[in-house]
PDB file of C-alpha atoms in Angstrom:
ATOM      1  CA  UNK A  30     -77.527-116.040  59.284  1.00  0.00           C
ATOM      2  CA  UNK A  31     -80.760-116.305  61.066  1.00  0.00           C
ATOM      3  CA  UNK A  32     -81.188-115.004  64.512  1.00  0.00           C
ATOM      4  CA  UNK A  33     -81.803-117.965  67.214  1.00  0.00           C
ATOM      5  CA  UNK A  34     -85.433-117.136  67.168  1.00  0.00           C
ATOM      6  CA  UNK A  35     -85.767-118.256  63.718  1.00  0.00           C
ATOM      7  CA  UNK A  36     -84.947-121.657  64.188  1.00  0.00           C
ATOM      8  CA  UNK A  37     -83.984-124.702  66.466  1.00  0.00           C
ATOM      9  CA  UNK A  38     -80.561-124.187  67.684  1.00  0.00           C
ATOM     10  CA  UNK A  39     -78.326-127.450  66.683  1.00  0.00           C
ATOM     11  CA  UNK A  40     -78.080-130.255  69.910  1.00  0.00           C
ATOM     12  CA  UNK A  41     -75.440-130.189  72.248  1.00  0.00           C
ATOM     13  CA  UNK A  42     -74.058-132.243  75.107  1.00  0.00           C
ATOM     14  CA  UNK A  43     -71.347-132.090  77.426  1.00  0.00           C
ATOM     15  CA  UNK A  44     -69.328-135.359  78.275  1.00  0.00           C
ATOM     16  CA  UNK A  45     -67.950-136.640  81.732  1.00  0.00           C
ATOM     17  CA  UNK A  46     -64.541-135.136  80.759  1.00  0.00           C
ATOM     18  CA  UNK A  47     -66.140-131.646  80.174  1.00  0.00           C
ATOM     19  CA  UNK A  48     -65.610-131.628  76.431  1.00  0.00           C
ATOM     20  CA  UNK A  49     -68.732-130.630  74.414  1.00  0.00           C
ATOM     21  CA  UNK A  50     -70.116-131.824  71.222  1.00  0.00           C
ATOM     22  CA  UNK A  51     -72.744-130.966  68.576  1.00  0.00           C
ATOM     23  CA  UNK A  52     -75.113-133.518  66.485  1.00  0.00           C
ATOM     24  CA  UNK A  53     -74.492-133.012  62.986  1.00  0.00           C
ATOM     25  CA  UNK A  54     -78.141-134.026  61.596  1.00  0.00           C
ATOM     26  CA  UNK A  55     -76.168-134.725  57.959  1.00  0.00           C
ATOM     27  CA  UNK A  56     -73.584-137.008  59.291  1.00  0.00           C
ATOM     28  CA  UNK A  57     -75.954-138.544  61.807  1.00  0.00           C
ATOM     29  CA  UNK A  58     -73.473-138.509  64.702  1.00  0.00           C
ATOM     30  CA  UNK A  59     -72.315-136.211  67.542  1.00  0.00           C
ATOM     31  CA  UNK A  60     -68.816-134.592  66.629  1.00  0.00           C
ATOM     32  CA  UNK A  61     -66.999-132.131  68.655  1.00  0.00           C
ATOM     33  CA  UNK A  62     -68.037-128.749  69.120  1.00  0.00           C
ATOM     34  CA  UNK A  63     -65.044-126.680  68.151  1.00  0.00           C
ATOM     35  CA  UNK A  64     -65.779-122.980  66.822  1.00  0.00           C
ATOM     36  CA  UNK A  65     -65.435-123.713  62.993  1.00  0.00           C
ATOM     37  CA  UNK A  66     -67.991-126.599  63.923  1.00  0.00           C
ATOM     38  CA  UNK A  67     -70.554-124.610  65.498  1.00  0.00           C
ATOM     39  CA  UNK A  68     -70.520-122.200  62.336  1.00  0.00           C
ATOM     40  CA  UNK A  69     -71.074-125.254  60.035  1.00  0.00           C
ATOM     41  CA  UNK A  70     -73.964-126.453  62.207  1.00  0.00           C
ATOM     42  CA  UNK A  71     -75.408-122.925  62.113  1.00  0.00           C
ATOM     43  CA  UNK A  72     -75.363-123.360  58.014  1.00  0.00           C
ATOM     44  CA  UNK A  73     -76.811-126.585  57.930  1.00  0.00           C
ATOM     45  CA  UNK A  74     -79.716-125.480  60.477  1.00  0.00           C
ATOM     46  CA  UNK A  75     -80.163-122.412  58.324  1.00  0.00           C
ATOM     47  CA  UNK A  76     -79.850-124.198  55.072  1.00  0.00           C
ATOM     48  CA  UNK A  77     -82.649-126.831  55.984  1.00  0.00           C
ATOM     49  CA  UNK A  78     -84.823-125.203  58.193  1.00  0.00           C
ATOM     50  CA  UNK A  79     -85.059-121.547  56.892  1.00  0.00           C
ATOM     51  CA  UNK A  80     -83.967-121.972  52.890  1.00  0.00           C
ATOM     52  CA  UNK A  81     -85.847-125.434  52.418  1.00  0.00           C
ATOM     53  CA  UNK A  82     -82.842-127.612  51.841  1.00  0.00           C
ATOM     54  CA  UNK A  83     -83.128-131.480  52.448  1.00  0.00           C
ATOM     55  CA  UNK A  84     -80.374-132.881  54.724  1.00  0.00           C
ATOM     56  CA  UNK A  85     -79.853-135.729  51.854  1.00  0.00           C
ATOM     57  CA  UNK A  86     -78.854-133.258  49.642  1.00  0.00           C
ATOM     58  CA  UNK A  87     -75.735-132.028  51.732  1.00  0.00           C
ATOM     59  CA  UNK A  88     -72.335-133.672  52.368  1.00  0.00           C
ATOM     60  CA  UNK A  89     -70.204-132.641  55.376  1.00  0.00           C
ATOM     61  CA  UNK A  90     -66.736-133.132  55.014  1.00  0.00           C
ATOM     62  CA  UNK A  91     -66.404-134.790  51.922  1.00  0.00           C
ATOM     63  CA  UNK A  92     -62.864-135.598  50.627  1.00  0.00           C
ATOM     64  CA  UNK A  93     -61.780-134.599  47.174  1.00  0.00           C
ATOM     65  CA  UNK A  94     -58.200-134.499  45.628  1.00  0.00           C
ATOM     66  CA  UNK A  95     -56.952-131.069  44.597  1.00  0.00           C
ATOM     67  CA  UNK A  96     -53.523-130.817  42.756  1.00  0.00           C
ATOM     68  CA  UNK A  97     -52.974-134.535  43.994  1.00  0.00           C
ATOM     69  CA  UNK A  98     -53.582-133.810  47.519  1.00  0.00           C
ATOM     70  CA  UNK A  99     -56.661-134.842  50.005  1.00  0.00           C
ATOM     71  CA  UNK A 100     -58.890-131.829  51.076  1.00  0.00           C
ATOM     72  CA  UNK A 101     -62.269-131.678  53.052  1.00  0.00           C
ATOM     73  CA  UNK A 102     -65.127-129.237  51.722  1.00  0.00           C
ATOM     74  CA  UNK A 103     -67.219-128.050  54.613  1.00  0.00           C
ATOM     75  CA  UNK A 104     -70.395-128.460  52.599  1.00  0.00           C
ATOM     76  CA  UNK A 105     -70.952-129.352  49.486  1.00  0.00           C
ATOM     77  CA  UNK A 106     -74.764-128.780  47.900  1.00  0.00           C
ATOM     78  CA  UNK A 107     -76.066-131.207  45.422  1.00  0.00           C
ATOM     79  CA  UNK A 108     -78.810-130.754  43.242  1.00  0.00           C
ATOM     80  CA  UNK A 109     -81.537-133.367  42.500  1.00  0.00           C
ATOM     81  CA  UNK A 110     -80.022-134.102  39.530  1.00  0.00           C
ATOM     82  CA  UNK A 111     -77.090-135.218  41.550  1.00  0.00           C
ATOM     83  CA  UNK A 112     -74.879-132.658  40.482  1.00  0.00           C
ATOM     84  CA  UNK A 113     -72.756-130.517  42.945  1.00  0.00           C
ATOM     85  CA  UNK A 114     -74.030-126.916  43.067  1.00  0.00           C
ATOM     86  CA  UNK A 115     -72.583-125.038  46.064  1.00  0.00           C
ATOM     87  CA  UNK A 116     -69.322-125.107  48.114  1.00  0.00           C
ATOM     88  CA  UNK A 117     -69.682-123.938  51.633  1.00  0.00           C
ATOM     89  CA  UNK A 118     -66.209-122.955  53.475  1.00  0.00           C
ATOM     90  CA  UNK A 119     -66.644-122.521  56.788  1.00  0.00           C
ATOM     91  CA  UNK A 120     -64.424-120.617  59.300  1.00  0.00           C
ATOM     92  CA  UNK A 121     -64.422-119.906  62.891  1.00  0.00           C
ATOM     93  CA  UNK A 122     -66.099-116.789  63.806  1.00  0.00           C
ATOM     94  CA  UNK A 123     -62.567-115.157  64.933  1.00  0.00           C
ATOM     95  CA  UNK A 124     -61.026-115.933  61.460  1.00  0.00           C
ATOM     96  CA  UNK A 125     -62.021-112.702  59.351  1.00  0.00           C
ATOM     97  CA  UNK A 126     -62.971-113.755  55.476  1.00  0.00           C
ATOM     98  CA  UNK A 127     -60.237-112.524  53.351  1.00  0.00           C
ATOM     99  CA  UNK A 128     -59.316-113.268  49.504  1.00  0.00           C
ATOM    100  CA  UNK A 129     -57.508-116.286  50.911  1.00  0.00           C
ATOM    101  CA  UNK A 130     -60.589-117.833  52.249  1.00  0.00           C
ATOM    102  CA  UNK A 131     -62.133-117.166  48.638  1.00  0.00           C
ATOM    103  CA  UNK A 132     -59.163-118.779  47.145  1.00  0.00           C
ATOM    104  CA  UNK A 133     -59.325-122.015  49.266  1.00  0.00           C
ATOM    105  CA  UNK A 134     -63.090-122.038  48.060  1.00  0.00           C
ATOM    106  CA  UNK A 135     -62.065-121.634  44.375  1.00  0.00           C
ATOM    107  CA  UNK A 136     -59.311-124.318  44.692  1.00  0.00           C
ATOM    108  CA  UNK A 137     -62.006-126.876  45.747  1.00  0.00           C
ATOM    109  CA  UNK A 138     -63.802-125.519  42.949  1.00  0.00           C
ATOM    110  CA  UNK A 139     -61.756-126.433  40.161  1.00  0.00           C
ATOM    111  CA  UNK A 140     -62.244-129.973  40.952  1.00  0.00           C
ATOM    112  CA  UNK A 141     -66.422-129.899  41.625  1.00  0.00           C
ATOM    113  CA  UNK A 142     -67.087-127.018  39.137  1.00  0.00           C
ATOM    114  CA  UNK A 143     -69.983-125.475  41.219  1.00  0.00           C
ATOM    115  CA  UNK A 144     -72.068-122.361  40.165  1.00  0.00           C
ATOM    116  CA  UNK A 145     -72.313-120.890  43.651  1.00  0.00           C
ATOM    117  CA  UNK A 146     -69.641-120.564  46.425  1.00  0.00           C
ATOM    118  CA  UNK A 147     -70.430-119.619  49.964  1.00  0.00           C
ATOM    119  CA  UNK A 148     -68.044-118.437  52.382  1.00  0.00           C
ATOM    120  CA  UNK A 149     -68.956-117.485  56.091  1.00  0.00           C
ATOM    121  CA  UNK A 150     -67.156-117.170  59.729  1.00  0.00           C
ATOM    122  CA  UNK A 151     -71.152-117.193  60.911  1.00  0.00           C
ATOM    123  CA  UNK A 152     -70.594-112.928  61.564  1.00  0.00           C
ATOM    124  CA  UNK A 153     -70.040-112.314  57.790  1.00  0.00           C
ATOM    125  CA  UNK A 154     -71.343-114.335  54.891  1.00  0.00           C
ATOM    126  CA  UNK A 155     -70.527-113.977  51.160  1.00  0.00           C
ATOM    127  CA  UNK A 156     -72.256-115.626  48.237  1.00  0.00           C
ATOM    128  CA  UNK A 157     -70.504-115.868  44.872  1.00  0.00           C
ATOM    129  CA  UNK A 158     -71.766-116.739  41.539  1.00  0.00           C
ATOM    130  CA  UNK A 159     -69.175-118.073  39.497  1.00  0.00           C
ATOM    131  CA  UNK A 160     -68.917-117.194  35.899  1.00  0.00           C
ATOM    132  CA  UNK A 161     -67.152-119.921  33.906  1.00  0.00           C
ATOM    133  CA  UNK A 162     -67.133-118.379  30.808  1.00  0.00           C
ATOM    134  CA  UNK A 163     -65.563-115.065  31.888  1.00  0.00           C
ATOM    135  CA  UNK A 164     -63.951-116.371  34.852  1.00  0.00           C
ATOM    136  CA  UNK A 165     -65.282-114.026  37.271  1.00  0.00           C
ATOM    137  CA  UNK A 166     -67.328-114.061  40.402  1.00  0.00           C
ATOM    138  CA  UNK A 167     -70.412-111.881  41.487  1.00  0.00           C
ATOM    139  CA  UNK A 168     -71.516-111.545  44.682  1.00  0.00           C
ATOM    140  CA  UNK A 169     -75.152-112.434  45.310  1.00  0.00           C
ATOM    141  CA  UNK A 170     -77.197-110.143  47.845  1.00  0.00           C
ATOM    142  CA  UNK A 171     -78.561-113.542  49.750  1.00  0.00           C
ATOM    143  CA  UNK A 172     -78.193-117.421  49.619  1.00  0.00           C
ATOM    144  CA  UNK A 173     -80.604-119.043  47.260  1.00  0.00           C
ATOM    145  CA  UNK A 174     -83.559-120.926  48.593  1.00  0.00           C
ATOM    146  CA  UNK A 175     -83.663-124.714  47.885  1.00  0.00           C
ATOM    147  CA  UNK A 176     -85.837-124.348  44.770  1.00  0.00           C
ATOM    148  CA  UNK A 177     -83.108-122.782  42.819  1.00  0.00           C
ATOM    149  CA  UNK A 178     -81.335-126.001  42.328  1.00  0.00           C
ATOM    150  CA  UNK A 179     -84.192-128.420  42.254  1.00  0.00           C
ATOM    151  CA  UNK A 180     -83.442-128.648  38.351  1.00  0.00           C
ATOM    152  CA  UNK A 181     -80.289-127.620  37.871  1.00  0.00           C
TER     153      UNK A 181
END
C-alpha cells in the first residue's frame, strides 16, 4: 500500500454524536468509519490514484449468492468489457491474513470467476492469480496497473 505522501487521504468527518464517517467515492456517500472500512477506502484510493483504475469500474459491497447464501464482496473490479476481473477482500488491520481469508475470496470467486484475487488488512497485501486450468493460485509481486484490465 502507498504511503500517505503518495496521494490524498480519504475524506472523513465527525458527526455531532461522535461517530466518524468516511466519504466513499465509488458509492458516492458517507459511510461509518470502521477499521475495515478504512482499509477498503485506502485500497480504493490506491487503485484509483496510484494505479489508474477509474472509480466507475469498481463495485463496493456488491451482493452475490454463494451456496444460496447472500454475501458481499468488499470490492470487485470490472474490465472495460464489463466482465469482473478482480476481487478485493479487505480486513481490519488487526485481523491477520490467513488461509481462511484466501478461502473466503476463493468462495466468492466460484461465482465471479475472476483471474485475480487481492487480500489486504492494510498492513499486508497479497495478490493471487488464479489458474483455472490447474486449479492453483500464484502470488504476484504487485497489484497490476489499470491497463492490465483495459481489454481483458
